[in-house]
DNA sequence: GAAGATTGACTTTTCAATCTTG
DNA sequence: CAAGATTGAAAAGTCAATCTTC
């Protein structure tokens, strides 16, 4: 427990807060989504990126946008394709890469899940923050994220 | 789906920022610790709680303090015990429960890891936040964590 | 030979059943 | 039968090859 009241506590406090808040909020939101019978969080994230992109996305690029490793994306997209929510097509410009795009069924599922996901985020996360805290979290943690480039 | 620039974006922005910052910072800190040859993050967290507690801790209580499930704690403590860093003893007061406490070797490892961990947090996380952002993250995300009781 | 992607073997984590004591 | 803890089976995720194309 880091010797009480020394300066390092100040560096640890925001970190611990994030660790715990993240873990609990993610759990709560996932449970919420499962209970409402919509797709899981990981699926949602992938579909959201594919939907937001203006066209098919290379696997590598998709991996960069979502918080997942390249291998994981590969597996996830396979799974999503098996469920008909995503389509994979060879890249005519570069034979090495694969392009992924969302299908109509995928968009359907995404639309069904979106309000549940949004409500979950608000209820389990954002609602507990004051407007100035939202701002600070967004810009501060945004800076942390950017610092790790990618 | 969250058409750009509507009010729901404000709810999502801090959430996305946390998701990405968390993922990248955890990865960076773990890599840092591995590179320096000290124990892993999960081990560290468990040892830290046991060290901070004023006496042996019930598995259930330990699970509550660390961000891990009860099953996970069970496995982790077994592993730590096998490495001699933690000791498990039956609870004389309640035959159902097990008590865990840190050993001298565990304290040793904890002390070796602490400066590396602290440096990692500062370098990969806290240093990117302004003082007021640290404060906002700590209290804001602290409120999120508390809201999910446990 | 390097980049993009996938696969197989492995580790980590969870879920549901189980065992034991209250 | 409820609470605490553990275990076995399964799922999720990662790492090191591998394959193909540039």
XYZ file of C-alpha atoms (C1' of nucleotides) in Angstrom:
344
model
C 0.000 0.000 0.000
C 2.717 2.456 -0.836
C 3.776 4.051 2.385
C 0.878 6.242 3.366
C 1.017 9.923 2.488
C 4.136 10.146 0.424
C 4.212 11.811 -2.948
C 3.860 8.569 -4.890
C 0.320 8.215 -3.611
C -0.636 11.120 -5.830
C 0.591 9.251 -8.868
C -1.165 6.073 -7.856
C -4.548 7.420 -6.868
C -5.800 8.293 -10.367
C -4.392 5.028 -11.675
C -6.147 2.873 -9.082
C -9.345 4.796 -9.649
C -9.210 4.055 -13.350
C -8.384 0.390 -12.823
C -11.345 -0.188 -10.557
C -13.814 2.010 -12.420
C -12.902 0.354 -15.702
C -13.283 -3.150 -14.406
C -16.617 -2.586 -12.722
C -18.184 -0.446 -15.407
C -17.234 -2.849 -18.189
C -18.679 -5.742 -16.242
C -21.908 -3.877 -15.551
C -22.360 -2.769 -19.144
C -21.667 -6.249 -20.506
C -24.163 -7.747 -18.095
C -26.671 -5.116 -19.138
C -26.217 -5.940 -22.810
C -26.446 -9.669 -22.241
C -29.606 -9.212 -20.222
C -31.158 -7.210 -23.054
C -30.224 -9.901 -25.535
C -27.965 -7.839 -27.774
C -24.510 -8.611 -29.122
C -21.439 -8.583 -26.887
C -19.195 -5.585 -26.361
C -16.312 -6.836 -28.511
C -18.621 -7.531 -31.426
C -20.207 -4.153 -30.979
C -16.870 -2.355 -31.091
C -15.818 -4.056 -34.286
C -19.135 -3.453 -36.007
C -19.137 0.154 -34.878
C -15.760 0.826 -36.453
C -16.707 -0.906 -39.661
C -19.927 1.049 -39.818
C -18.187 4.328 -39.057
C -15.529 3.808 -41.694
C -16.362 5.045 -45.152
C -15.747 1.725 -46.851
C -14.138 -1.636 -46.180
C -11.266 -1.714 -43.707
C -8.005 -3.603 -43.786
C -7.617 -6.001 -40.851
C -4.577 -4.174 -39.642
C -6.350 -0.830 -39.672
C -9.369 -2.303 -37.909
C -7.069 -3.680 -35.241
C -5.576 -0.259 -34.719
C -8.925 1.430 -34.276
C -10.427 -1.112 -31.943
C -8.490 -1.880 -28.745
C -7.615 -5.389 -29.909
C -4.536 -7.238 -31.104
C -4.159 -8.215 -34.741
C -4.617 -11.887 -33.995
C -7.698 -11.213 -31.953
C -9.254 -9.181 -34.743
C -8.622 -12.002 -37.154
C -10.487 -14.439 -34.939
C -13.270 -12.014 -34.141
C -13.925 -11.173 -37.778
C -14.071 -14.871 -38.646
C -16.670 -15.337 -35.976
C -18.649 -12.324 -37.120
C -18.503 -13.566 -40.706
C -19.783 -16.960 -39.626
C -22.756 -15.151 -38.140
C -23.266 -13.148 -41.308
C -22.591 -9.776 -39.697
C -19.366 -9.043 -41.550
C -18.048 -9.880 -44.997
C -14.417 -10.504 -45.886
C -13.131 -9.795 -49.363
C -9.641 -9.963 -50.829
C -8.036 -6.604 -51.478
C -7.685 -6.262 -55.228
C -5.035 -3.574 -54.830
C -2.840 -5.623 -52.491
C -3.101 -9.382 -52.554
C -1.668 -9.737 -49.067
C -4.408 -7.946 -47.227
C -8.020 -8.738 -46.477
C -10.795 -6.190 -46.321
C -13.677 -6.396 -43.907
C -17.011 -4.682 -44.281
C -20.253 -4.720 -42.361
C -23.281 -6.491 -43.847
C -26.913 -5.430 -43.728
C -27.477 -7.972 -40.961
C -24.506 -6.511 -39.128
C -25.909 -3.017 -39.362
C -29.187 -4.389 -38.100
C -27.569 -5.900 -35.011
C -25.549 -2.779 -34.438
C -28.673 -0.623 -34.492
C -30.410 -2.943 -32.109
C -27.484 -2.840 -29.711
C -26.680 0.860 -29.925
C -29.372 2.233 -27.602
C -28.674 -0.486 -25.051
C -24.971 0.244 -25.164
C -25.462 3.994 -24.898
C -27.873 3.633 -22.027
C -25.397 1.338 -20.295
C -22.541 3.788 -20.659
C -24.592 6.634 -19.316
C -26.092 4.698 -16.465
C -22.961 2.853 -15.380
C -20.347 5.442 -16.206
C -21.005 8.925 -17.482
C -23.891 9.726 -15.171
C -21.505 9.524 -12.232
C -19.263 12.257 -13.617
C -19.827 15.992 -13.395
C -19.568 17.918 -16.659
C -16.107 19.167 -15.793
C -14.982 15.675 -14.846
C -16.219 14.401 -18.206
C -14.163 17.015 -19.906
C -11.083 16.238 -17.819
C -11.415 12.492 -18.331
C -11.876 12.903 -22.061
C -8.931 15.174 -22.654
C -6.653 13.755 -19.961
C -7.104 10.099 -20.813
C -7.143 11.054 -24.462
C -3.660 12.403 -23.969
C -2.592 9.184 -22.286
C -3.957 7.186 -25.202
C -2.236 9.387 -27.757
C 1.047 9.156 -25.897
C 1.088 5.441 -26.630
C 0.749 6.202 -30.285
C 0.061 2.976 -32.118
C -26.087 4.812 -34.003
C -24.838 7.881 -32.459
C -25.067 10.209 -35.356
C -22.081 12.522 -35.126
C -22.459 15.609 -32.977
C -25.531 14.718 -30.994
C -25.641 14.802 -27.224
C -24.872 11.103 -26.828
C -21.402 11.701 -28.190
C -20.658 13.563 -24.989
C -21.502 10.464 -23.018
C -19.355 8.283 -25.207
C -16.243 10.435 -25.465
C -15.009 9.989 -21.887
C -15.859 6.301 -22.078
C -13.885 5.695 -25.243
C -10.998 7.689 -23.847
C -10.891 5.491 -20.768
C -11.162 2.262 -22.767
C -8.223 3.123 -24.979
C -6.060 4.725 -22.298
C -6.602 1.757 -20.012
C -5.723 -0.815 -22.612
C -2.570 0.903 -23.791
C -1.274 1.986 -20.401
C -1.750 -1.464 -18.871
C 0.086 -3.040 -21.761
C 2.945 -0.573 -21.507
C 3.322 -0.963 -17.748
C 3.235 -4.742 -17.943
C 5.862 -4.727 -20.640
C 7.945 -2.404 -18.524
C 7.717 -4.703 -15.508
C 8.529 -7.784 -17.541
C 11.521 -6.067 -19.058
C 12.807 -5.155 -15.597
C 12.373 -8.737 -14.437
C 9.895 -8.136 -11.637
C 6.628 -9.913 -10.867
C 3.534 -9.441 -13.033
C 0.848 -6.871 -12.415
C -1.743 -9.304 -11.069
C 0.717 -10.766 -8.583
C 1.721 -7.308 -7.561
C -1.851 -6.244 -6.898
C -2.562 -9.250 -4.718
C 0.653 -8.897 -2.740
C 0.046 -5.196 -2.316
C -3.375 -5.764 -0.772
C -2.101 -8.481 1.503
C 0.765 -6.289 2.573
C -1.490 -3.321 3.187
C -4.017 -5.284 5.218
C -3.356 -5.453 8.919
C -3.408 -9.228 9.084
C -4.464 -12.236 7.009
C -7.323 -11.726 4.571
C -10.227 -13.969 3.703
C -10.240 -14.979 0.029
C -13.559 -13.318 -0.498
C -12.356 -10.058 1.007
C -9.174 -10.173 -1.018
C -11.254 -10.658 -4.127
C -13.287 -7.592 -3.290
C -10.257 -5.388 -2.810
C -8.414 -6.465 -5.903
C -10.284 -6.141 -9.189
C -10.526 -9.903 -9.622
C -13.243 -12.528 -9.458
C -13.397 -14.975 -6.590
C -12.344 -17.883 -8.775
C -9.463 -15.927 -10.169
C -8.199 -15.038 -6.708
C -8.319 -18.674 -5.729
C -6.109 -19.637 -8.643
C -3.787 -16.707 -8.212
C -3.229 -17.348 -4.513
C -2.470 -21.003 -5.245
C 0.128 -19.919 -7.726
C 1.603 -17.385 -5.343
C 1.705 -19.992 -2.607
C 3.509 -22.407 -4.899
C 6.132 -19.716 -5.347
C 6.336 -19.137 -1.625
C 5.111 -15.553 -1.756
C 1.841 -16.151 0.070
C 0.734 -18.507 2.794
C -2.745 -20.001 3.153
C -4.091 -21.005 6.537
C -7.504 -22.304 7.567
C -9.657 -19.802 9.428
C -10.055 -21.119 12.972
C -13.125 -18.974 13.522
C -14.958 -20.186 10.412
C -14.040 -23.558 8.944
C -15.411 -22.628 5.538
C -13.034 -19.851 4.795
C -9.343 -19.662 4.028
C -7.023 -16.891 5.099
C -4.176 -15.621 2.973
C -1.158 -13.705 4.182
C 2.021 -12.466 2.609
C 5.327 -14.181 3.406
C 8.728 -12.616 3.905
C 9.659 -13.683 0.387
C 6.444 -12.072 -0.861
C 7.279 -8.809 0.830
C 10.708 -9.040 -0.719
C 9.308 -9.387 -4.228
C 6.803 -6.652 -3.591
C 9.530 -4.259 -2.527
C 11.592 -5.114 -5.554
C 8.648 -4.510 -7.856
C 7.280 -1.381 -6.218
C 9.676 1.195 -7.663
C 9.371 -0.320 -11.127
C 5.613 -0.282 -10.899
C 5.498 3.279 -9.618
C 7.864 4.477 -12.301
C 5.735 2.725 -14.902
C 2.536 4.354 -13.708
C 4.094 7.771 -13.705
C 5.787 7.404 -17.037
C 2.955 5.701 -18.895
C 0.000 7.287 -17.182
C 0.145 10.013 -14.591
C 2.804 12.124 -16.281
C 0.386 12.766 -19.131
C -2.206 14.322 -16.837
C -2.218 17.862 -15.523
C -2.670 18.232 -11.760
C -6.301 19.194 -12.166
C -6.909 16.249 -14.476
C -5.384 13.932 -11.897
C -7.752 15.289 -9.331
C -10.752 14.955 -11.657
C -9.846 11.428 -12.708
C -9.318 10.357 -9.123
C -12.570 11.710 -7.745
C -14.676 11.186 -10.853
C -13.650 7.614 -11.562
C -13.635 6.995 -7.825
C -17.311 7.859 -7.831
C -17.923 5.487 -10.724
C -16.153 2.718 -8.822
C -18.108 3.395 -5.652
C -21.384 3.421 -7.538
C -20.845 -0.227 -8.375
C -20.457 -0.982 -4.722
C -19.183 -4.505 -4.357
C 13.328 -10.442 -46.955
C 9.477 -7.557 -45.126
C 4.342 -6.724 -44.655
C -0.288 -8.570 -44.051
C -2.913 -12.059 -42.326
C -3.946 -16.481 -40.438
C -3.237 -20.813 -37.763
C -1.776 -23.934 -33.837
C -0.241 -24.351 -29.264
C -0.420 -22.176 -25.093
C -1.784 -19.166 -21.109
C -5.189 -16.578 -18.826
C -9.790 -16.005 -17.308
C -14.494 -17.326 -16.659
C -18.667 -20.324 -15.797
C -21.019 -23.916 -13.752
C -20.717 -27.714 -10.752
C -18.864 -29.449 -6.428
C -17.355 -29.960 -1.771
C -17.398 -28.464 3.038
C -18.889 -25.994 6.951
C -22.303 -22.945 9.160
C -30.055 -24.822 2.274
C -26.817 -20.578 2.282
C -21.913 -19.022 2.395
C -17.025 -19.743 1.329
C -13.853 -21.780 -1.486
C -12.130 -24.750 -4.953
C -12.087 -27.577 -9.289
C -13.012 -29.155 -14.293
C -14.506 -27.826 -18.600
C -14.720 -24.134 -21.667
C -14.015 -19.606 -23.608
C -11.150 -15.618 -24.534
C -6.841 -13.897 -25.617
C -1.745 -14.073 -26.755
C 2.583 -15.609 -28.782
C 5.392 -17.767 -32.040
C 5.413 -20.066 -36.360
C 3.580 -20.159 -41.084
C 1.837 -18.882 -45.587
C 1.294 -15.624 -49.252
C 2.179 -11.576 -51.706
C 4.897 -7.471 -52.355
